PDB file of C-alpha atoms and ligand atoms in Angstrom:
ATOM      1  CA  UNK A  18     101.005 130.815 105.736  1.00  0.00           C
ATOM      2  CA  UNK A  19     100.967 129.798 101.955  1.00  0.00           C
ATOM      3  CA  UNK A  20     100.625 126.565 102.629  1.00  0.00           C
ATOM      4  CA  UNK A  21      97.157 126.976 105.071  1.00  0.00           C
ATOM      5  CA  UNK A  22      95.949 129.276 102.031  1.00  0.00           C
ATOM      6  CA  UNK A  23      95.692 126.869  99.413  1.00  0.00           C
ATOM      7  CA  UNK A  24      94.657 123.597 101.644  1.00  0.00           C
ATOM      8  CA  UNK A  25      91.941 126.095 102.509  1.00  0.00           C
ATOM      9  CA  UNK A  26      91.224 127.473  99.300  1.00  0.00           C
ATOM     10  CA  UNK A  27      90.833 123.796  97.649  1.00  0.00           C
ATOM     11  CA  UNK A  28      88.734 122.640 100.925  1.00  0.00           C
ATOM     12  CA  UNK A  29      86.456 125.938 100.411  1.00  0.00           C
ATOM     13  CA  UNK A  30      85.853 124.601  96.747  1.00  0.00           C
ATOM     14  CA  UNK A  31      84.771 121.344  97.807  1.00  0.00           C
ATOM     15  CA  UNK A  32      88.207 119.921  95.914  1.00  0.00           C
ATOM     16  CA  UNK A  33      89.850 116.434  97.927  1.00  0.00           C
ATOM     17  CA  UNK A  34      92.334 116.557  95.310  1.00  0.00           C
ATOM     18  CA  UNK A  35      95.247 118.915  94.947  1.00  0.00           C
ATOM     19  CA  UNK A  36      96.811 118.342  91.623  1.00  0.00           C
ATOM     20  CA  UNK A  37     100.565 118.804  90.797  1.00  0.00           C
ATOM     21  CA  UNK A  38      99.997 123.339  89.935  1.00  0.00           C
ATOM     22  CA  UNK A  39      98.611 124.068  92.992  1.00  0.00           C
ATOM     23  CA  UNK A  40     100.147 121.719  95.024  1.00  0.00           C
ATOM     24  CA  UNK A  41     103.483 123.080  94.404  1.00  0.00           C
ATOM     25  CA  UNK A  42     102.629 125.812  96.015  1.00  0.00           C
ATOM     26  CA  UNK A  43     102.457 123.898  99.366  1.00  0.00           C
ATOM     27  CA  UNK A  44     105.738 122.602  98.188  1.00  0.00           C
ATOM     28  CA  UNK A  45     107.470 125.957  97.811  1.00  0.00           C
ATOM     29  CA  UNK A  46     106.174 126.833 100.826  1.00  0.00           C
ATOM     30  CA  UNK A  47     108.108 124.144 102.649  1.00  0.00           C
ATOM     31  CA  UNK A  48     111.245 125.045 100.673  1.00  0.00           C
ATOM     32  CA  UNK A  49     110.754 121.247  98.301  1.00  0.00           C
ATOM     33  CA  UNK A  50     112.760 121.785  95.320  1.00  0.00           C
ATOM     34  CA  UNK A  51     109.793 121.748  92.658  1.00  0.00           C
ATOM     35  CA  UNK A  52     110.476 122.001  88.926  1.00  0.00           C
ATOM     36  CA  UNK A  53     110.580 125.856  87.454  1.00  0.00           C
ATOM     37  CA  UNK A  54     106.453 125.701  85.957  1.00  0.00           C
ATOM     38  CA  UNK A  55     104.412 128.096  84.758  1.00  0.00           C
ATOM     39  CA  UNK A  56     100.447 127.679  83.366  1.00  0.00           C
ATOM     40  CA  UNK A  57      99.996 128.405  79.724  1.00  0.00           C
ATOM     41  CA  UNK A  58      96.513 128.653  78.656  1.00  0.00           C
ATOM     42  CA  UNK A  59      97.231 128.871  74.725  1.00  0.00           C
ATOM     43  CA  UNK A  60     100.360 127.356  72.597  1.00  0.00           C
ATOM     44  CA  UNK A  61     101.941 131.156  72.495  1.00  0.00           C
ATOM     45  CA  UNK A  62     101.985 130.911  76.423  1.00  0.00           C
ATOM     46  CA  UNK A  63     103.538 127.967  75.988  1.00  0.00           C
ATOM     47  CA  UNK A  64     106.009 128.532  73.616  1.00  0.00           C
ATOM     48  CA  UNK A  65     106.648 131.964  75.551  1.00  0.00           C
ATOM     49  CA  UNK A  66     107.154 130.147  78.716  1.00  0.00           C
ATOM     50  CA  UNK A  67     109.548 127.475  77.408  1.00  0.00           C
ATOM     51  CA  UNK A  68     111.806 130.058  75.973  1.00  0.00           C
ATOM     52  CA  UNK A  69     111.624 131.325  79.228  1.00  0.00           C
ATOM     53  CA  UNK A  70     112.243 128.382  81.144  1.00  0.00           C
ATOM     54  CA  UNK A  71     114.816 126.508  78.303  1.00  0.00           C
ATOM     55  CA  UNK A  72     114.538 123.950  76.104  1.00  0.00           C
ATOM     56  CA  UNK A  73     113.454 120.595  76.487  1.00  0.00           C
ATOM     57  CA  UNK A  74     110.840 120.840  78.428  1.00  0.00           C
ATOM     58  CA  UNK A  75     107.674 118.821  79.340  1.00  0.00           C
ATOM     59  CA  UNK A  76     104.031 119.399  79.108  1.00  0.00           C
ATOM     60  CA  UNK A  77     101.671 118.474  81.322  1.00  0.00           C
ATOM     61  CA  UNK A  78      97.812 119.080  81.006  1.00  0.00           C
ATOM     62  CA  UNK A  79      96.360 120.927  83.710  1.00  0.00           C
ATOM     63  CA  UNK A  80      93.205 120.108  84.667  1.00  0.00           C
ATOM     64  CA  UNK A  81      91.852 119.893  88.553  1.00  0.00           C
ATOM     65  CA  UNK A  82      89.645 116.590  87.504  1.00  0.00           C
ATOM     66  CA  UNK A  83      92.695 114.805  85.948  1.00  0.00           C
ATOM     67  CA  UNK A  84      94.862 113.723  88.602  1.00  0.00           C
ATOM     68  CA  UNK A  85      96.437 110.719  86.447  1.00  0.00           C
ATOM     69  CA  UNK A  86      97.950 112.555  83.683  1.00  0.00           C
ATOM     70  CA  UNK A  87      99.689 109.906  81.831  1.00  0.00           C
ATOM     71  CA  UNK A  88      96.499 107.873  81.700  1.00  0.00           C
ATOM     72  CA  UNK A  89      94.830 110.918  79.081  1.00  0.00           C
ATOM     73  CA  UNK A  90      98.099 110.614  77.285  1.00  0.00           C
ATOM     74  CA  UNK A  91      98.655 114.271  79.162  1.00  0.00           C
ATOM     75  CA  UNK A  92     102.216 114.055  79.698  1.00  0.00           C
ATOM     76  CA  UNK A  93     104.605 115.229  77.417  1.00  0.00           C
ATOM     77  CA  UNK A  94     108.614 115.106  77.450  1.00  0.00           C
ATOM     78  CA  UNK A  95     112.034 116.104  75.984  1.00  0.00           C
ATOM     79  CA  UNK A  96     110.080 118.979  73.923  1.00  0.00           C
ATOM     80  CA  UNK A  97     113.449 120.720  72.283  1.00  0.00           C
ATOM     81  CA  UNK A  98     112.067 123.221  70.415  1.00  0.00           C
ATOM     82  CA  UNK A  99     109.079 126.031  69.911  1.00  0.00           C
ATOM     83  CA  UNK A 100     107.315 123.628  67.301  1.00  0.00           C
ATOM     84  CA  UNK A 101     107.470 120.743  69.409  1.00  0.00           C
ATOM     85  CA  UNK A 102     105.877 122.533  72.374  1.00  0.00           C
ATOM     86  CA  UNK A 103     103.311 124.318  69.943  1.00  0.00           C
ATOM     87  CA  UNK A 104     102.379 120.746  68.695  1.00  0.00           C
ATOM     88  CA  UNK A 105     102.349 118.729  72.451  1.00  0.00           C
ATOM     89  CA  UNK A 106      99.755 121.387  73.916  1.00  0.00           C
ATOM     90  CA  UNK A 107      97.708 120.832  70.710  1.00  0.00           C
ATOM     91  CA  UNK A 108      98.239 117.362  71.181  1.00  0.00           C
ATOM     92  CA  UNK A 109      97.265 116.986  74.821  1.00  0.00           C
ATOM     93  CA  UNK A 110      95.010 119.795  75.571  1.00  0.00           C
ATOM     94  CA  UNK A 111      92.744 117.831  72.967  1.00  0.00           C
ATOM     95  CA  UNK A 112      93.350 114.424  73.436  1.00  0.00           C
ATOM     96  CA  UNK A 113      92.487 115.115  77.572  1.00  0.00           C
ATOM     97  CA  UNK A 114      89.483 116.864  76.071  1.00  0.00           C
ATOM     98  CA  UNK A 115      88.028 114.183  74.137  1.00  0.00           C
ATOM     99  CA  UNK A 116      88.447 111.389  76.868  1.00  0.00           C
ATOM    100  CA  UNK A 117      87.549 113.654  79.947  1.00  0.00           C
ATOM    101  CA  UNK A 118      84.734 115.905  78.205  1.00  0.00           C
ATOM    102  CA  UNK A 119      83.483 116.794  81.611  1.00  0.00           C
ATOM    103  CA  UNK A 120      86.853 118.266  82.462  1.00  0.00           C
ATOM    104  CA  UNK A 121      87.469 121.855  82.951  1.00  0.00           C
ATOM    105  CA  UNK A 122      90.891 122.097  80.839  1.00  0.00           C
ATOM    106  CA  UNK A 123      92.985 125.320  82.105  1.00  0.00           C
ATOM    107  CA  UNK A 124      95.980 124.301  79.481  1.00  0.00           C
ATOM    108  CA  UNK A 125      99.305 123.167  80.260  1.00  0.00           C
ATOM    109  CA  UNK A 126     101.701 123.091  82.533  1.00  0.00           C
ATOM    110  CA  UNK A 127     105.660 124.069  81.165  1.00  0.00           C
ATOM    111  CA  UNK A 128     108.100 122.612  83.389  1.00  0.00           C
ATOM    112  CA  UNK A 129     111.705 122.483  83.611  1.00  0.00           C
ATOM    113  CA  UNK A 130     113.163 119.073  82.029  1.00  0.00           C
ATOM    114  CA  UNK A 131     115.206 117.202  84.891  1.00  0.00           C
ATOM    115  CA  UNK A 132     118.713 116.487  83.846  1.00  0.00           C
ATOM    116  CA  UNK A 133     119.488 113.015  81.706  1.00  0.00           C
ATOM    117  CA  UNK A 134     120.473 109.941  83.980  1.00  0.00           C
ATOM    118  CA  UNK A 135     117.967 110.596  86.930  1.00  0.00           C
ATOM    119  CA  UNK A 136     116.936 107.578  89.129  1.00  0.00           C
ATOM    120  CA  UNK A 137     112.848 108.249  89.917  1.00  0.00           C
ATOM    121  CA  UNK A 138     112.232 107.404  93.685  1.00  0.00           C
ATOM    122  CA  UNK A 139     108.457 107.629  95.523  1.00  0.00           C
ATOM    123  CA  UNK A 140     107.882 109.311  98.746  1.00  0.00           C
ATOM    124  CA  UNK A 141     103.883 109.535 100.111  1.00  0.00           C
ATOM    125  CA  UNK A 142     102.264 109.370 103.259  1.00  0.00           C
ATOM    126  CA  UNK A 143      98.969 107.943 104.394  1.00  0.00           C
ATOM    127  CA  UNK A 144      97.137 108.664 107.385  1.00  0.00           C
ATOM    128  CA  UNK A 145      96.559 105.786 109.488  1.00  0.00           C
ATOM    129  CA  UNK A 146      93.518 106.010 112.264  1.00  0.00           C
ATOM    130  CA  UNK A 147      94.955 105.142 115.062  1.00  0.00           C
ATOM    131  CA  UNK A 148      99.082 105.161 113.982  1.00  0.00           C
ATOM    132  CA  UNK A 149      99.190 108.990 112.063  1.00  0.00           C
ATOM    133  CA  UNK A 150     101.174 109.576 109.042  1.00  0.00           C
ATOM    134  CA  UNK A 151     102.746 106.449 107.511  1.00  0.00           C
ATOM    135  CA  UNK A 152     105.668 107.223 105.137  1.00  0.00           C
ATOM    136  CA  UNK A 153     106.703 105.637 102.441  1.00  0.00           C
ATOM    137  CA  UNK A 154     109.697 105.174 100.440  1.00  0.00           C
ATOM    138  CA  UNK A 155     110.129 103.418  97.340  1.00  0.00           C
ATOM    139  CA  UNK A 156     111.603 103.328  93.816  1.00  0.00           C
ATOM    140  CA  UNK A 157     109.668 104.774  91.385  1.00  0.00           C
ATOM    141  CA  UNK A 158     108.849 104.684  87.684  1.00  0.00           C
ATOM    142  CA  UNK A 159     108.169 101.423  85.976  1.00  0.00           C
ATOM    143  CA  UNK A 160     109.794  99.465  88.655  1.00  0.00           C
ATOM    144  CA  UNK A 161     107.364 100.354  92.041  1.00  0.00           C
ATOM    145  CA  UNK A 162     105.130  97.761  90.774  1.00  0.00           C
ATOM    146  CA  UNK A 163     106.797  94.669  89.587  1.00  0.00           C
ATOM    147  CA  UNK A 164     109.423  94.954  92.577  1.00  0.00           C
ATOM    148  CA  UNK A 165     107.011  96.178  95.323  1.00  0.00           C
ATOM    149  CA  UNK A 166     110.265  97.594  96.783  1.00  0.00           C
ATOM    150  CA  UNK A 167     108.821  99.630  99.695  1.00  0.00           C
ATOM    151  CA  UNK A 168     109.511 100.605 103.231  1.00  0.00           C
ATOM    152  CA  UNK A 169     107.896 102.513 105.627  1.00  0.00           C
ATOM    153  CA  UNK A 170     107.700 104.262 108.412  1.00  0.00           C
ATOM    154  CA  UNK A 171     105.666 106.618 111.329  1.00  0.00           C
ATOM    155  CA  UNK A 172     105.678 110.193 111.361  1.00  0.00           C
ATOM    156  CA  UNK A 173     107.540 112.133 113.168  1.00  0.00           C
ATOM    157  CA  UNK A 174     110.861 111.435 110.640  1.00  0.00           C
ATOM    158  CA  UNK A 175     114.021 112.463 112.409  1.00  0.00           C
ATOM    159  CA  UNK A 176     117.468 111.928 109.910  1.00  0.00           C
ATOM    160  CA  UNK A 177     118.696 108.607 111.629  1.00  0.00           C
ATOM    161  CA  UNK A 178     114.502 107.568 110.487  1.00  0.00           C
ATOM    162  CA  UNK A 179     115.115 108.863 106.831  1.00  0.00           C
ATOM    163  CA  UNK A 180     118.445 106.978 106.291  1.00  0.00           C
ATOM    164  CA  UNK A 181     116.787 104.152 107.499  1.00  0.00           C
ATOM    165  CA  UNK A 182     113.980 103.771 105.528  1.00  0.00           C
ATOM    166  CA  UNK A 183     115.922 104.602 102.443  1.00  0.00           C
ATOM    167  CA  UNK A 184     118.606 101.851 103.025  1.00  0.00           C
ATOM    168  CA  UNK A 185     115.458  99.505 103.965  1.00  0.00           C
ATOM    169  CA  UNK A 186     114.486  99.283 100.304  1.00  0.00           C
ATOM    170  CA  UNK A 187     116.078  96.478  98.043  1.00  0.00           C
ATOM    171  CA  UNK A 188     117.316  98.586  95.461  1.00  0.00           C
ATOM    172  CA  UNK A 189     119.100 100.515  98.047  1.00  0.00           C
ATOM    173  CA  UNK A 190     122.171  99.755  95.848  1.00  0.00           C
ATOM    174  CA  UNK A 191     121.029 101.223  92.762  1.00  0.00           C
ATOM    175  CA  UNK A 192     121.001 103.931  94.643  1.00  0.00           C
ATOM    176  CA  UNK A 193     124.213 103.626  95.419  1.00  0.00           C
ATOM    177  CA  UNK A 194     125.763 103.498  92.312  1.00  0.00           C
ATOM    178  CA  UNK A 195     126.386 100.345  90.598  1.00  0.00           C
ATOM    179  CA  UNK A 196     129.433  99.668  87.798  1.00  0.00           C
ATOM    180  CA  UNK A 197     131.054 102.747  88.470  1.00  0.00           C
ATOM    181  CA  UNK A 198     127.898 105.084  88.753  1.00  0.00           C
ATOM    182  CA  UNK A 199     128.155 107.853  90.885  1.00  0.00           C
ATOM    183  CA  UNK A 200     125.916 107.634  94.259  1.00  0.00           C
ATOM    184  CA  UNK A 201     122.827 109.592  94.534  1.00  0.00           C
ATOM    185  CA  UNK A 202     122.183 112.869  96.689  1.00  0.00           C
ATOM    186  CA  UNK A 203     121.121 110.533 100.047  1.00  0.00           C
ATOM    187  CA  UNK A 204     121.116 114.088 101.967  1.00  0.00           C
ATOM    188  CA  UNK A 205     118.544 115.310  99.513  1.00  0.00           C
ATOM    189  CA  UNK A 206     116.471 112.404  99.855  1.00  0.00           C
ATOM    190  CA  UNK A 207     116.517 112.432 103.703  1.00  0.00           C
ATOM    191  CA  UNK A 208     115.570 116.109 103.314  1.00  0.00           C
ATOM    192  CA  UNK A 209     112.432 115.442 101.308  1.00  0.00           C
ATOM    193  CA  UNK A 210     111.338 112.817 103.799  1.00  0.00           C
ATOM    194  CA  UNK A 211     111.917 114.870 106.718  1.00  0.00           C
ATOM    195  CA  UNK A 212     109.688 117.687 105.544  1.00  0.00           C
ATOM    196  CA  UNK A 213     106.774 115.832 104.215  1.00  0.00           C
ATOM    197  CA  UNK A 214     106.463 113.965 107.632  1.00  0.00           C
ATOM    198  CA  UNK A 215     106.469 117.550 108.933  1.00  0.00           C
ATOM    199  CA  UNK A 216     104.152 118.348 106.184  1.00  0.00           C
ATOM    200  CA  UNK A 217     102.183 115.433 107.448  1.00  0.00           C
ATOM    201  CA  UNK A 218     101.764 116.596 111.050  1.00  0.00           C
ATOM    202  CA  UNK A 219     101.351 119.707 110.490  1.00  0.00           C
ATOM    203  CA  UNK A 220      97.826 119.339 108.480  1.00  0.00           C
ATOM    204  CA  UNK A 221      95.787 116.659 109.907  1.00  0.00           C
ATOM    205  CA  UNK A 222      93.486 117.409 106.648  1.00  0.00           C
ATOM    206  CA  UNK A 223      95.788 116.154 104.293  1.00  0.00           C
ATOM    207  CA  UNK A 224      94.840 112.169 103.939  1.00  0.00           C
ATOM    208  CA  UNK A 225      97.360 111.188 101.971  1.00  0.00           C
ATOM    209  CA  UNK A 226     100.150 112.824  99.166  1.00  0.00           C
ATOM    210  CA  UNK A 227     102.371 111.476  96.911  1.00  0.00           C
ATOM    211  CA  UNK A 228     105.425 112.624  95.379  1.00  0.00           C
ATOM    212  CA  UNK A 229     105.439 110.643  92.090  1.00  0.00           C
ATOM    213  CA  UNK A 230     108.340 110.851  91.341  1.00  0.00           C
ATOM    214  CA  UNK A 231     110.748 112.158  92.978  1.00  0.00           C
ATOM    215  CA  UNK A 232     113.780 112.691  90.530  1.00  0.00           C
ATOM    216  CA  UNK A 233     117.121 112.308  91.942  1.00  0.00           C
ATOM    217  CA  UNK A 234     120.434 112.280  90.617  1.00  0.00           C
ATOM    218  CA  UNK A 235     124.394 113.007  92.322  1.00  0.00           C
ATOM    219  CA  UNK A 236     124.081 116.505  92.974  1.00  0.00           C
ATOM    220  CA  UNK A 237     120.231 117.053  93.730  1.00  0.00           C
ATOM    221  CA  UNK A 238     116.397 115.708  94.223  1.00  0.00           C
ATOM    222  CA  UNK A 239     113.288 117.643  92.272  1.00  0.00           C
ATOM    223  CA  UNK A 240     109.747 116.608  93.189  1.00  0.00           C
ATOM    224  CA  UNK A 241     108.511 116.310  89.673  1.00  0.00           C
ATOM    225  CA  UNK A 242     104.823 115.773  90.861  1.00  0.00           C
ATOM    226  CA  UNK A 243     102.942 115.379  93.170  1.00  0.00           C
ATOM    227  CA  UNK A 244      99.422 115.091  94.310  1.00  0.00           C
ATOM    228  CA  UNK A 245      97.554 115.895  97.904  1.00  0.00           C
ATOM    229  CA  UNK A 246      94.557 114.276  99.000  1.00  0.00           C
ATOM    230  CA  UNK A 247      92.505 115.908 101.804  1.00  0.00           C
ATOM    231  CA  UNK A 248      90.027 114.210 104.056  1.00  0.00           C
TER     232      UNK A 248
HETATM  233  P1  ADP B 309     101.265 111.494  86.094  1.00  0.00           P
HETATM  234  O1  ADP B 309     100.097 112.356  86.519  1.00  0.00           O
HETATM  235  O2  ADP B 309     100.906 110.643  84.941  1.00  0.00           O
HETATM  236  O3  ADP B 309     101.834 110.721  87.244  1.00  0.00           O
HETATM  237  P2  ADP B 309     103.846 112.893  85.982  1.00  0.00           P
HETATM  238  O4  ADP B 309     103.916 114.351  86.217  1.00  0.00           O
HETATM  239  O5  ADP B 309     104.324 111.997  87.073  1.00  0.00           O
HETATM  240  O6  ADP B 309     102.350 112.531  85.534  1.00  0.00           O
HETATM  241  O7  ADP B 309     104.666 112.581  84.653  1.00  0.00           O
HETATM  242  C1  ADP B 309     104.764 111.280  84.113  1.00  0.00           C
HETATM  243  C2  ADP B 309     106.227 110.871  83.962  1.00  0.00           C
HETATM  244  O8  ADP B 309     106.926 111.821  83.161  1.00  0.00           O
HETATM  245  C3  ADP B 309     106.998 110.850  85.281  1.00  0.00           C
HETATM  246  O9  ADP B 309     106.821 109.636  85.959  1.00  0.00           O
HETATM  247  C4  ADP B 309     108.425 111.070  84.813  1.00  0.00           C
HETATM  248  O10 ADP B 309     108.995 109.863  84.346  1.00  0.00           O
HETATM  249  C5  ADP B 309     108.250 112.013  83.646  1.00  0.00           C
HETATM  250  N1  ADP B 309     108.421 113.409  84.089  1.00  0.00           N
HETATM  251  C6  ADP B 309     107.477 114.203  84.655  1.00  0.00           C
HETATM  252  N2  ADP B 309     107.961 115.426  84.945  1.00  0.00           N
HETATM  253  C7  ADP B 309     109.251 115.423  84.560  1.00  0.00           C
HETATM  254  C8  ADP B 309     110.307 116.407  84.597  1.00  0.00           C
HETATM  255  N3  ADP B 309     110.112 117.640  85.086  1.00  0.00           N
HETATM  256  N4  ADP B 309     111.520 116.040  84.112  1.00  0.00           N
HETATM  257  C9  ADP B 309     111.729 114.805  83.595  1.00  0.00           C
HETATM  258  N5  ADP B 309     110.785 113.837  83.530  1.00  0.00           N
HETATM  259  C10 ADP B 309     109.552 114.138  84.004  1.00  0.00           C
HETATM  260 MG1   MG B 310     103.301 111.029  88.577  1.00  0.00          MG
END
């Protein structure tokens, strides 16, 4: 399936990384709700595809050697309007060039903005030896690594697995709501974790992934990146 053709297509190319435009396609595959994206190679693409798409949106440079985005200052969002987006693919397509001048650049990604008031949550796996696929669960954002607020757990994930790892976490109840907030979409949440630990098992290849982050609000989750690793 789709999935097999691009862990095969990156393995044929030598790749161990499978950055956020391809890897959606493994997503899609496995019905994860991913961000509406397209590739823009100039600013008019760009422009074109955020009319398209609907303001704000966020750039992202798309490069298959930069797998940290943020870190090349490649990560732009809450672009409103045509200038804005003509200006951030400027901005990052030459910034990224400058500090990764070996890096094949093939623009920017144009993805759909998630909606206002989103909590960011983590969800990866690593492959252990001798144990398989260990999930993880976690809060995401600026928080995953002053609170080291993780769980985790061994693949295979059934739903009674995914409510428990998510309720594991410490900040549990800001996922819950707190002063009146509305709860997050648990069943959404338990969805994504069920699939990547099927994700998990079904390609032995894949040495780790990472959804980073995972955006989640009352009504839905959207994996706003992620990144595969293969062995
Ligand atoms: P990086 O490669 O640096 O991890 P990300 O794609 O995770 O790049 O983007 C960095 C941050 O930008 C995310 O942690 C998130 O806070 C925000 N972000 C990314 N995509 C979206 C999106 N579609 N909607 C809203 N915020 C986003
Ligand atoms: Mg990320």
């Amino acid at each position: 399936q789709k999935a097999r053709l691009v862990i095969n297509d990156a393995r044929s190319k030598g790749a161990t990384e499978i950055v956020e435009f391809q890897a959606q396609e493994v997503l899609r595959a496995y019905n994860l709700p991913t961000p509406n994206t397209a590739l823009a190679r100039s600013s008019d693409e760009a422009v074109a595809a955020a009319e398209k798409i609907g303001f704000p949106v966020v750039l992202k440079i798309a490069s298959p050697q930069i797998s940290h985005k943020s870190d090349v200052g490649g990560v732009k969002v809450n672009l409103s309007d045509a200038e804005a987006v003509r200006n951030a693919f400027f901005d990052i397509t030459a910034r990224a060039q400058r500090m990764r001048p070996e890096a094949y650049i093939a623009g920017c990604l144009v993805q759909e903005m998630a909606p206002k008031g989103c909590k960011e949550i983590i969800i990866g796996f690593k492959r252990d030896d001798q144990f398989g696929p260990l999930l993880m669960f976690g809060l995401g954002g600026i928080y995953v690594e002053i609170l080291k607020d993780i769980a985790f757990r061994l693949a295979p994930l059934g739903r009674d697995d995914a409510k428990g790892i998510i309720r594991e976490i410490k900040s549990y109840m800001l996922l819950k709501g707190v002063r009146g907030e509305q709860p997050v979409n648990f069943q959404a949440i338990e969805d994504i974790l069920i699939t990547m630990s099927e994700l998990a098992l079904d390609f032995p290849e894949i040495l780790e992934a990472e959804f980073n982050p995972v955006l989640v609000n009352s009504e839905k989750a959207v994996v706003a990146d992620v990144r595969i690793t293969l062995s």
